[in-house]
XYZ file of C-alpha atoms in Angstrom:
654
model
C -10.447 -79.761 -12.045
C -13.356 -80.050 -14.472
C -16.894 -79.189 -13.473
C -19.481 -81.182 -15.427
C -21.288 -79.120 -18.073
C -24.599 -80.547 -16.886
C -24.082 -79.027 -13.481
C -23.205 -75.619 -14.917
C -26.376 -75.689 -16.964
C -28.468 -76.655 -13.919
C -26.801 -73.922 -11.860
C -27.499 -71.246 -14.533
C -31.108 -72.451 -14.854
C -31.595 -72.161 -11.093
C -29.742 -68.883 -10.508
C -31.493 -65.521 -10.779
C -29.251 -63.095 -12.594
C -31.374 -60.133 -11.409
C -30.726 -61.111 -7.795
C -27.016 -61.669 -8.363
C -26.449 -58.413 -10.275
C -28.752 -56.510 -7.878
C -26.345 -57.117 -4.987
C -23.767 -54.903 -6.768
C -25.840 -52.647 -9.019
C -28.935 -50.645 -8.139
C -31.606 -51.884 -10.530
C -35.035 -50.491 -11.377
C -37.856 -52.227 -13.188
C -38.185 -51.034 -16.782
C -40.796 -52.990 -18.680
C -39.945 -56.652 -18.838
C -36.314 -55.984 -17.765
C -34.352 -54.154 -15.083
C -32.073 -51.215 -15.777
C -29.174 -49.652 -13.939
C -25.850 -47.840 -14.304
C -23.277 -50.080 -15.876
C -20.617 -51.230 -13.355
C -18.105 -51.833 -16.149
C -17.790 -48.280 -17.493
C -18.644 -44.791 -16.274
C -22.042 -43.482 -17.340
C -24.625 -41.024 -16.012
C -27.759 -42.501 -17.600
C -28.560 -46.183 -17.270
C -27.851 -48.385 -20.272
C -27.216 -51.588 -18.338
C -30.119 -54.076 -18.860
C -30.751 -57.263 -16.938
C -33.321 -59.692 -18.335
C -35.058 -62.055 -15.864
C -36.419 -64.156 -18.724
C -33.245 -64.441 -20.738
C -31.078 -64.638 -17.556
C -28.625 -62.282 -19.263
C -27.236 -58.827 -18.674
C -26.220 -56.498 -21.487
C -24.858 -52.959 -21.565
C -25.905 -50.945 -24.625
C -23.113 -48.522 -23.896
C -19.954 -50.676 -23.673
C -21.338 -53.912 -25.087
C -20.484 -56.146 -22.100
C -22.875 -59.030 -21.605
C -23.138 -62.415 -19.944
C -24.916 -64.541 -17.372
C -24.689 -64.826 -13.568
C -21.346 -66.682 -13.680
C -19.902 -64.229 -16.114
C -20.961 -61.283 -13.931
C -19.214 -62.729 -10.890
C -16.085 -63.292 -12.918
C -16.005 -59.817 -14.458
C -17.333 -57.664 -11.628
C -16.165 -59.540 -8.548
C -12.823 -60.533 -10.087
C -13.367 -64.296 -9.606
C -12.008 -67.089 -11.723
C -14.458 -69.438 -13.439
C -14.255 -72.228 -10.883
C -14.432 -69.742 -7.989
C -17.517 -68.086 -9.516
C -19.230 -71.449 -9.954
C -18.538 -72.414 -6.339
C -19.680 -69.035 -5.068
C -22.920 -69.161 -7.070
C -23.552 -72.764 -6.158
C -23.067 -71.947 -2.466
C -25.688 -69.214 -2.718
C -28.257 -71.755 -3.950
C -27.228 -74.631 -1.671
C -25.768 -76.771 -4.488
C -22.744 -79.004 -4.185
C -20.268 -78.692 -7.081
C -19.234 -82.084 -8.521
C -15.853 -82.583 -10.178
C -15.617 -84.850 -13.222
C -11.956 -85.833 -13.473
C -10.764 -85.424 -9.901
C -9.808 -88.398 -7.765
C -11.502 -88.745 -4.316
C -8.277 -87.503 -2.770
C -8.158 -84.444 -5.042
C -11.788 -83.685 -4.331
C -11.236 -83.943 -0.595
C -8.150 -81.713 -0.838
C -10.036 -79.102 -2.861
C -12.989 -79.156 -0.452
C -10.601 -78.827 2.480
C -8.872 -75.859 0.853
C -12.204 -74.077 0.283
C -13.250 -74.792 3.843
C -9.940 -73.498 5.123
C -10.307 -70.255 3.149
C -13.815 -69.745 4.508
C -12.626 -70.509 8.027
C -9.667 -68.171 7.763
C -11.994 -65.335 6.675
C -14.259 -66.078 9.639
C -11.241 -65.917 11.997
C -10.155 -62.594 10.493
C -13.703 -61.170 10.702
C -13.848 -62.110 14.361
C -10.526 -60.356 15.033
C -11.737 -57.322 13.152
C -14.808 -57.079 15.405
C -12.554 -57.231 18.459
C -10.272 -54.483 17.053
C -13.250 -52.238 16.485
C -14.432 -52.682 20.067
C -10.918 -51.850 21.345
C -10.932 -48.650 19.237
C -13.948 -47.370 21.143
C -12.010 -47.780 24.399
C -8.671 -46.327 23.257
C -8.410 -42.534 23.586
C -4.951 -42.582 22.027
C -6.118 -44.261 18.835
C -9.225 -42.076 18.661
C -7.051 -39.006 19.114
C -4.719 -40.071 16.325
C -7.659 -40.535 13.914
C -9.109 -37.151 14.897
C -5.767 -35.461 14.295
C -5.768 -37.030 10.831
C -9.268 -35.667 10.249
C -10.998 -39.057 10.123
C -14.633 -38.963 11.190
C -16.447 -41.654 12.999
C -18.586 -42.348 9.917
C -15.540 -42.910 7.711
C -13.954 -45.109 10.393
C -17.101 -47.272 10.443
C -17.250 -47.381 6.650
C -13.709 -48.788 6.458
C -14.069 -50.900 9.608
C -11.095 -49.218 11.316
C -10.078 -50.674 14.685
C -7.240 -50.768 17.204
C -4.939 -53.544 18.382
C -3.939 -52.982 22.058
C -0.340 -53.020 23.166
C -0.485 -56.385 24.928
C 1.393 -59.396 23.611
C -1.549 -61.807 23.766
C -4.658 -59.651 23.520
C -6.316 -62.023 21.059
C -6.246 -64.755 23.679
C -9.359 -63.076 25.143
C -11.027 -63.288 21.708
C -10.032 -66.857 20.774
C -10.139 -69.183 23.770
C -7.859 -71.669 21.965
C -4.906 -69.350 21.407
C -2.856 -72.329 20.199
C -5.226 -72.904 17.278
C -3.065 -73.224 14.093
C -5.577 -71.066 12.186
C -4.468 -68.008 14.208
C -0.942 -68.377 12.896
C -2.081 -69.363 9.369
C -4.268 -66.258 9.116
C -1.331 -64.064 10.076
C -2.832 -62.854 13.362
C -0.355 -64.661 15.608
C 3.382 -65.167 15.293
C 4.948 -68.428 16.438
C 8.566 -68.112 17.491
C 11.261 -70.645 16.983
C 10.909 -73.750 19.094
C 13.863 -74.976 21.193
C 14.679 -78.278 22.836
C 12.854 -77.406 26.035
C 9.635 -75.813 24.855
C 7.385 -75.081 21.969
C 7.736 -71.785 20.127
C 6.422 -68.717 21.887
C 3.128 -67.302 20.493
C 2.260 -63.642 20.450
C 0.000 -61.197 18.557
C 1.419 -59.865 15.300
C -0.338 -56.493 15.630
C 0.209 -54.516 18.846
C -0.581 -50.880 19.642
C -1.586 -50.084 16.093
C -4.571 -48.569 14.311
C -5.992 -51.494 12.301
C -7.249 -51.322 8.717
C -9.096 -54.448 7.558
C -8.262 -55.453 3.995
C -11.292 -56.727 2.129
C -11.596 -58.585 -1.138
C -14.098 -57.516 -3.798
C -16.814 -59.571 -2.075
C -16.307 -57.612 1.141
C -14.728 -60.444 3.083
C -11.851 -59.656 5.408
C -8.715 -61.319 4.103
C -5.998 -59.470 6.063
C -5.015 -56.367 8.009
C -2.744 -53.376 7.810
C -1.605 -51.739 11.030
C -0.164 -48.249 11.569
C 1.674 -47.126 14.686
C 0.307 -44.101 16.514
C 3.673 -42.349 16.509
C 6.810 -42.509 14.346
C 8.111 -45.909 15.404
C 9.371 -48.343 12.794
C 7.985 -50.046 10.889
C 5.316 -47.430 10.482
C 3.031 -49.827 8.517
C 2.738 -53.578 9.025
C 0.720 -55.869 6.780
C -0.593 -59.348 7.177
C 1.766 -61.989 5.661
C 0.881 -63.981 2.542
C -1.841 -66.508 3.435
C -4.199 -68.786 1.492
C -6.682 -65.840 1.309
C -4.319 -62.829 1.036
C -1.735 -61.883 -1.591
C -0.273 -58.381 -1.624
C 0.493 -58.574 -5.326
C -3.201 -59.079 -6.209
C -5.182 -57.102 -3.633
C -5.799 -53.354 -3.281
C -6.809 -51.637 -0.126
C -10.140 -49.863 -0.378
C -11.221 -51.551 -3.627
C -14.404 -52.956 -2.061
C -15.413 -49.523 -0.712
C -14.389 -47.564 -3.852
C -16.006 -49.605 -6.673
C -19.177 -47.563 -6.927
C -17.188 -44.309 -6.685
C -15.135 -45.278 -9.732
C -18.297 -44.868 -11.812
C -19.365 -41.684 -10.132
C -15.988 -39.932 -10.362
C -14.991 -41.475 -13.667
C -11.625 -42.857 -12.602
C -9.697 -44.844 -10.011
C -7.005 -43.034 -7.988
C -4.156 -45.302 -6.858
C -2.279 -43.986 -3.807
C 0.544 -45.222 -1.595
C -1.057 -45.919 1.811
C -4.136 -46.709 3.876
C -4.375 -43.227 5.374
C -4.295 -41.701 1.870
C -7.353 -43.792 0.953
C -9.245 -43.015 4.178
C -8.349 -39.306 4.147
C -9.339 -38.913 0.487
C -12.705 -40.547 1.169
C -13.172 -38.122 4.027
C -12.351 -35.167 1.771
C -14.604 -35.997 -1.155
C -12.546 -38.488 -3.157
C -13.971 -41.945 -2.310
C -12.520 -43.409 -5.515
C -9.042 -44.018 -4.087
C -7.288 -47.336 -3.454
C -3.773 -48.216 -2.334
C -1.264 -50.918 -2.954
C -0.251 -52.970 0.109
C 3.356 -52.201 0.667
C 4.391 -53.488 -2.720
C 4.882 -52.081 -6.215
C 1.877 -51.898 -8.475
C 1.615 -55.139 -10.407
C -0.110 -56.097 -13.673
C -2.631 -58.012 -11.556
C -3.495 -54.792 -9.737
C -4.015 -52.914 -12.989
C -6.067 -55.737 -14.548
C -8.337 -55.767 -11.483
C -8.889 -51.988 -11.633
C -9.801 -52.110 -15.320
C -12.616 -54.484 -14.473
C -14.320 -51.514 -12.803
C -13.243 -48.458 -14.753
C -11.584 -47.327 -17.956
C -9.507 -44.602 -16.354
C -6.731 -44.960 -13.731
C -4.602 -42.230 -12.179
C -1.532 -43.209 -10.170
C -0.619 -40.727 -7.480
C 2.976 -40.592 -6.191
C 5.224 -38.225 -4.304
C 7.367 -36.100 -6.520
C 10.642 -37.261 -4.966
C 13.009 -39.904 -6.291
C 11.219 -42.708 -4.435
C 7.925 -41.601 -5.942
C 9.442 -41.619 -9.444
C 10.774 -45.127 -8.928
C 7.347 -46.327 -7.778
C 5.720 -44.642 -10.800
C 8.210 -46.386 -13.097
C 7.200 -49.766 -11.714
C 3.544 -48.857 -12.098
C 4.231 -47.982 -15.737
C 5.559 -51.482 -16.346
C 2.411 -52.944 -14.821
C 0.070 -50.664 -16.800
C 1.586 -50.874 -20.286
C 0.000 -54.267 -21.238
C -3.448 -52.761 -20.547
C -2.980 -49.400 -22.296
C -5.605 -49.853 -25.012
C -7.031 -47.098 -27.176
C -10.164 -46.744 -25.013
C -8.412 -46.569 -21.607
C -6.823 -43.615 -19.884
C -3.790 -44.039 -17.647
C -2.163 -41.057 -15.984
C 0.560 -40.364 -13.434
C 0.114 -37.661 -10.783
C 3.241 -36.338 -9.046
C 2.514 -34.240 -5.948
C 5.029 -31.716 -4.601
C 7.546 -33.506 -2.432
C 6.257 -31.862 0.737
C 2.719 -33.103 0.215
C 0.642 -36.238 0.208
C -2.948 -36.194 -1.106
C -4.307 -35.483 2.397
C -2.102 -32.504 3.117
C -2.476 -31.139 -0.440
C -6.258 -31.083 -0.267
C -6.294 -29.551 3.204
C -3.964 -26.753 2.055
C -5.269 -26.069 -1.449
C -8.785 -27.519 -1.455
C -10.636 -30.327 -3.230
C -11.098 -28.315 -6.428
C -7.366 -27.709 -6.723
C -6.659 -31.370 -6.266
C -9.273 -32.283 -8.916
C -7.594 -29.911 -11.392
C -4.242 -31.450 -10.480
C -5.660 -34.861 -11.336
C -7.012 -33.628 -14.664
C -3.607 -32.257 -15.574
C -1.757 -35.456 -14.613
C 0.892 -36.816 -16.991
C -0.572 -39.212 -19.610
C 1.024 -42.648 -19.915
C 2.357 -41.808 -23.380
C 4.316 -38.785 -22.118
C 5.565 -40.525 -19.008
C 6.729 -43.527 -21.094
C 8.749 -41.295 -23.362
C 10.198 -39.422 -20.359
C 11.219 -42.773 -18.795
C 12.836 -43.934 -22.038
C 14.831 -40.759 -22.663
C 16.052 -40.406 -19.054
C 19.844 -40.180 -19.050
C 20.078 -40.082 -22.842
C 21.689 -37.189 -24.719
C 19.498 -36.776 -27.759
C 22.031 -34.447 -29.254
C 24.222 -37.413 -30.105
C 23.642 -40.514 -32.167
C 24.698 -42.693 -29.246
C 22.114 -40.982 -26.960
C 19.364 -41.390 -29.514
C 20.246 -45.077 -29.998
C 20.246 -45.503 -26.189
C 16.769 -44.032 -26.002
C 15.533 -46.302 -28.738
C 16.905 -49.281 -26.816
C 15.187 -48.083 -23.597
C 11.896 -47.521 -25.391
C 11.672 -50.781 -27.234
C 10.631 -53.082 -24.338
C 8.154 -50.501 -23.095
C 6.561 -50.027 -26.534
C 6.499 -53.751 -27.193
C 4.558 -54.391 -23.968
C 1.629 -52.310 -25.238
C -1.372 -53.921 -26.980
C -1.821 -53.260 -30.678
C -3.806 -50.144 -31.558
C -3.733 -46.505 -32.572
C -1.957 -45.408 -29.371
C 0.914 -47.846 -29.930
C 1.273 -46.692 -33.533
C 1.305 -43.012 -32.579
C 3.971 -43.640 -29.947
C 6.090 -45.373 -32.550
C 5.948 -42.192 -34.633
C 6.822 -39.943 -31.663
C 9.742 -42.113 -30.579
C 10.973 -42.283 -34.187
C 10.983 -38.498 -34.456
C 13.008 -38.160 -31.218
C 15.625 -40.691 -32.358
C 15.683 -39.148 -35.892
C 14.342 -42.157 -37.791
C 11.213 -42.561 -39.821
C 8.405 -44.553 -38.311
C 8.898 -47.258 -40.942
C 12.637 -47.487 -40.214
C 12.086 -47.789 -36.467
C 9.295 -50.342 -36.945
C 11.532 -52.436 -39.167
C 14.348 -52.124 -36.643
C 12.129 -53.294 -33.778
C 10.003 -55.819 -35.608
C 11.753 -57.105 -38.784
C 9.275 -58.264 -41.400
C 8.809 -61.978 -41.582
C 10.006 -63.644 -44.834
C 7.309 -63.745 -47.465
C 5.652 -67.012 -48.237
C 6.072 -68.245 -51.866
C 3.422 -66.928 -54.187
C 0.809 -69.504 -55.273
C 0.984 -70.781 -58.884
C -0.791 -68.483 -61.360
C -3.386 -71.129 -62.042
C -4.382 -71.452 -58.418
C -7.676 -69.696 -57.708
C -7.775 -67.006 -55.053
C -9.588 -67.608 -51.779
C -12.427 -65.313 -52.897
C -12.754 -67.137 -56.227
C -12.747 -70.545 -54.502
C -15.425 -69.422 -52.042
C -17.682 -68.130 -54.782
C -17.123 -71.133 -57.046
C -17.999 -73.384 -54.105
C -21.164 -71.445 -53.417
C -22.179 -71.658 -57.089
C -21.405 -75.355 -57.378
C -23.516 -76.043 -54.284
C -26.351 -73.625 -54.870
C -28.662 -75.538 -52.563
C -26.623 -74.133 -49.640
C -27.437 -70.493 -50.485
C -30.008 -68.841 -48.157
C -33.110 -67.604 -49.941
C -34.619 -64.566 -48.310
C -38.287 -65.278 -47.482
C -39.708 -62.530 -49.633
C -37.304 -63.130 -52.550
C -38.735 -65.384 -55.251
C -36.826 -68.590 -55.578
C -35.729 -69.155 -59.248
C -37.542 -72.169 -60.635
C -36.376 -72.587 -64.227
C -32.830 -73.348 -65.390
C -32.590 -70.045 -67.228
C -33.615 -68.145 -64.061
C -30.952 -69.978 -62.111
C -28.292 -69.070 -64.631
C -29.310 -65.432 -64.561
C -29.280 -65.418 -60.743
C -25.830 -67.016 -60.635
C -24.380 -64.500 -63.077
C -25.946 -61.685 -60.991
C -24.642 -62.833 -57.660
C -21.146 -63.810 -58.740
C -18.628 -60.957 -58.735
C -15.302 -60.908 -60.535
C -13.288 -63.706 -58.974
C -10.422 -61.618 -57.505
C -12.802 -59.231 -55.695
C -14.746 -59.698 -52.446
C -18.550 -59.311 -52.483
C -19.702 -55.814 -53.417
C -19.413 -53.198 -50.683
C -17.456 -55.563 -48.433
C -20.628 -57.464 -47.513
C -20.308 -60.883 -45.956
C -21.659 -63.996 -47.567
C -25.308 -64.506 -46.618
C -26.104 -66.441 -43.481
C -26.798 -70.047 -44.322
C -30.010 -71.854 -43.586
C -28.290 -74.078 -40.983
C -27.169 -70.849 -39.202
C -30.718 -69.576 -39.157
C -32.036 -72.889 -37.855
C -29.394 -72.929 -35.110
C -30.285 -69.446 -33.947
C -34.033 -70.149 -33.880
C -33.609 -73.383 -31.935
C -31.016 -72.039 -29.496
C -33.305 -69.129 -28.698
C -36.339 -71.353 -28.305
C -35.319 -74.903 -27.464
C -38.904 -75.981 -26.912
C -39.188 -76.057 -30.684
C -36.693 -78.900 -30.855
C -39.083 -81.229 -29.047
C -41.851 -80.351 -31.538
C -39.824 -81.334 -34.600
C -40.291 -84.710 -36.305
C -37.703 -87.456 -36.201
C -37.042 -86.797 -39.873
C -36.129 -83.165 -39.140
C -34.014 -84.190 -36.194
C -32.063 -86.545 -38.475
C -31.830 -83.871 -41.190
C -30.222 -81.396 -38.720
C -27.990 -83.884 -36.885
C -26.622 -85.243 -40.183
C -25.493 -81.833 -41.400
C -21.740 -81.682 -42.085
C -19.244 -80.108 -39.719
C -20.026 -77.954 -36.716
C -23.750 -77.588 -37.550
C -24.322 -81.312 -37.298
C -22.293 -81.523 -34.119
C -24.285 -78.680 -32.569
C -27.677 -80.197 -33.371
C -26.582 -83.660 -32.193
C -25.491 -82.117 -28.921
C -28.802 -80.259 -28.561
C -30.595 -83.587 -29.124
C -28.652 -85.195 -26.300
C -29.319 -82.179 -24.073
C -33.016 -82.393 -24.749
C -33.063 -86.036 -23.720
C -30.979 -85.441 -20.567
C -32.253 -82.077 -19.308
C -35.360 -81.164 -21.253
C -35.981 -77.609 -22.387
C -33.214 -75.173 -21.298
C -32.735 -71.443 -21.709
C -29.922 -70.147 -23.907
C -27.943 -69.020 -20.839
C -27.745 -72.649 -19.614
C -26.979 -74.019 -23.056
C -24.224 -71.502 -23.497
C -22.446 -72.660 -20.355
C -22.851 -76.315 -21.329
C -21.076 -75.893 -24.610
C -17.903 -74.237 -23.335
C -14.813 -75.681 -25.057
C -17.051 -77.622 -27.475
C -15.951 -77.461 -31.150
C -19.219 -75.725 -32.094
C -19.050 -73.068 -29.331
C -17.864 -70.356 -31.703
C -20.664 -71.148 -34.171
C -23.304 -70.918 -31.468
C -21.958 -67.622 -30.117
C -21.869 -66.169 -33.652
C -25.464 -67.016 -34.470
C -26.667 -65.856 -31.044
C -25.055 -62.422 -31.318
C -27.277 -59.626 -32.608
C -26.326 -56.770 -34.927
C -25.576 -54.558 -31.924
C -23.104 -57.039 -30.566
C -25.401 -58.068 -27.699
C -26.804 -61.536 -26.994
C -30.066 -62.447 -28.777
C -31.361 -64.436 -25.766
C -34.531 -66.455 -25.567
C -37.627 -65.836 -27.660
C -40.907 -65.387 -25.815
C -44.534 -64.452 -26.415
C -45.269 -63.299 -29.977
C -41.539 -63.426 -30.768
C -41.508 -67.118 -29.932
C -44.464 -67.760 -32.186
C -42.888 -65.839 -35.023
C -39.600 -67.675 -34.591
C -41.437 -71.006 -34.600
C -43.027 -70.132 -37.979
C -39.693 -68.963 -39.359
C -38.067 -72.184 -38.205
C -40.693 -74.327 -39.978
C -40.189 -72.273 -43.137
C -36.423 -72.661 -43.047
C -36.635 -76.388 -42.335
C -39.100 -76.873 -45.189
C -36.609 -75.357 -47.586
C -33.777 -77.511 -46.123
C -35.996 -80.586 -46.446
C -36.785 -79.678 -50.013
C -33.097 -79.481 -50.760
C -32.569 -82.932 -49.204
C -35.445 -84.439 -51.172
C -33.984 -82.961 -54.344
C -30.679 -84.734 -53.657
C -32.552 -87.976 -52.992
C -34.411 -87.505 -56.284
C -31.117 -87.246 -58.153
C -29.912 -90.449 -56.500
C -33.171 -92.188 -57.486
C -32.825 -91.120 -61.144
C -29.264 -92.378 -61.152
C -30.496 -95.765 -59.904
C -33.346 -96.224 -62.373
C -31.387 -98.625 -64.574
C -30.394 -100.935 -61.694
C -33.232 -100.581 -59.196
C -36.813 -101.306 -60.404
C -38.254 -99.336 -57.474
C -36.155 -96.242 -58.101
C -38.751 -94.588 -60.343
C -41.430 -95.167 -57.700
C -39.203 -93.510 -55.103
C -38.653 -90.608 -57.442
C -42.370 -90.066 -57.873
C -42.986 -90.239 -54.115
C -40.209 -87.705 -53.551
C -41.719 -85.476 -56.236
C -45.083 -85.601 -54.477
C -43.501 -84.646 -51.185
C -41.642 -81.737 -52.818
C -44.889 -80.568 -54.422
C -46.525 -80.596 -50.996
C -43.634 -78.589 -49.516
C -43.743 -76.133 -52.426
C -47.473 -75.547 -52.078
C -46.949 -74.834 -48.375
C -44.075 -72.505 -48.978
C -45.341 -70.793 -52.137
C -48.909 -71.684 -52.970
C -49.380 -72.195 -56.707
C -45.700 -72.743 -57.549
C -43.978 -75.950 -58.616
C -40.706 -77.240 -57.253
C -37.651 -76.652 -59.381
């Protein structure tokens, strides 16, 4: 399914990023912008800025930035299409679909409607379970024995499913509604020749824990028996809105606490999460009766840079930790912390805190096993490092674990540690695990290096070099030769000090127009043609901007940015619209807009002068065959003189 770019731009233009972000982050007015604590990394002083004029957010601490759609994707864990639909729904807009057939559109709309309807059904059941809890002394007594207060029960929406087989029939008058079975609330037995399948409630005589997605919508339930019957825990089945491998219990409630506490604590059950919140650790979440998956880890790292997995110290806990290690390794970057906490076999987090106190548990968390150490422990398990065979076995065990890690300093250090344990050098082990690719044949000696080619090209096409506004442009041939010899380094070497080639004039023009599109409409047709006829990505970008201006009028950068996704010039636009600090430049306004307009005219005058110079050369070449060529040359000279006087009063064009 493809959503038209024009719709994305219109949606971004209509959405208010301050309102969207403000639903998740507490924002305070700070000058022209709003500031708050960044939801993407832990911090104590606000560095997260939201601009109502630019319709962008940017964190000066971790560098994350984007618009309203990007925020929903990164913070709420949505995909692009889901974020667009969610945002459009908030503003009463219907999302069109470019390449979908009427049948596909109807099917997609039906699926979205079904998901919304299933969530409504589950919310209604949750309300009923909460009412039943107030009337059940047995369920209330169980929660009290576990130390759960009424406030925590309300925070997590805890309820109770009575023991009857068809209690939900009093909540849903149409108990045969297929949605009750599809949502996982009702089980339909096998049908026989004489009757339809028997229907009955899935959850009976259980304390009910609603499972919420990151938007706070109920997508399923977990139920725990009041005694020791089996199964002790029962989850909703897989449904169109619920997948155990992607969801975490308590994530919606714990997101803000991740920032306050500095880490996410992954536990093994609902009661661990609820009890920890009661005892001062509201940053806990739990998997839903399944091993921790890469999807779980990826979702957690959208909210925090530090994750601690808490497991029992018995064999089962070690096996669970080993599976969590597999899920975490692909996300073990140099700036993230992943640890494994193994409690004494006789304790879970709840009992440990009640016996030893919250401070002791916090110290226990701080001293948890780092991922690097646990990975090496897992690799050497069962290997006798006193023998060559045992060391080779460990190397074999470690290789897939190490290979799953992203490139970085941590991965390189672990290579060295593993090499030491298996009595190889780091280079030997690296070659063993990742043999060097065969070298490409060397280029002929006469072939210029890439650096030499780049610099020769820049010298041969000197009109493409950017001239800094306050740097005098060389006018005479001798000055040009001196400037060329000054700016050209020895061919095999990069520019001095590792500096990049200067930004080109087309880059500058692109930045100034993207940040203030109103200027495009003020340019002459001649300048429009000049920019649209530029070679490569620059010309494509300006031609696209021209079409956007005709179709949509003046648009902010946030809307333009969405409209150019997957376009061949998208990388160019993002590069020129990224500031020195890595943040988005955004839209110019006030005095900045006036300054950028003057700078744009200056740059375009130089670009026009270059074009006129090329046309002069063509006119001179045609003097012998075209009687009007000399007249054209003189007219071009007069225009260049006019430009030169405007750019540098008193100077003559070169």
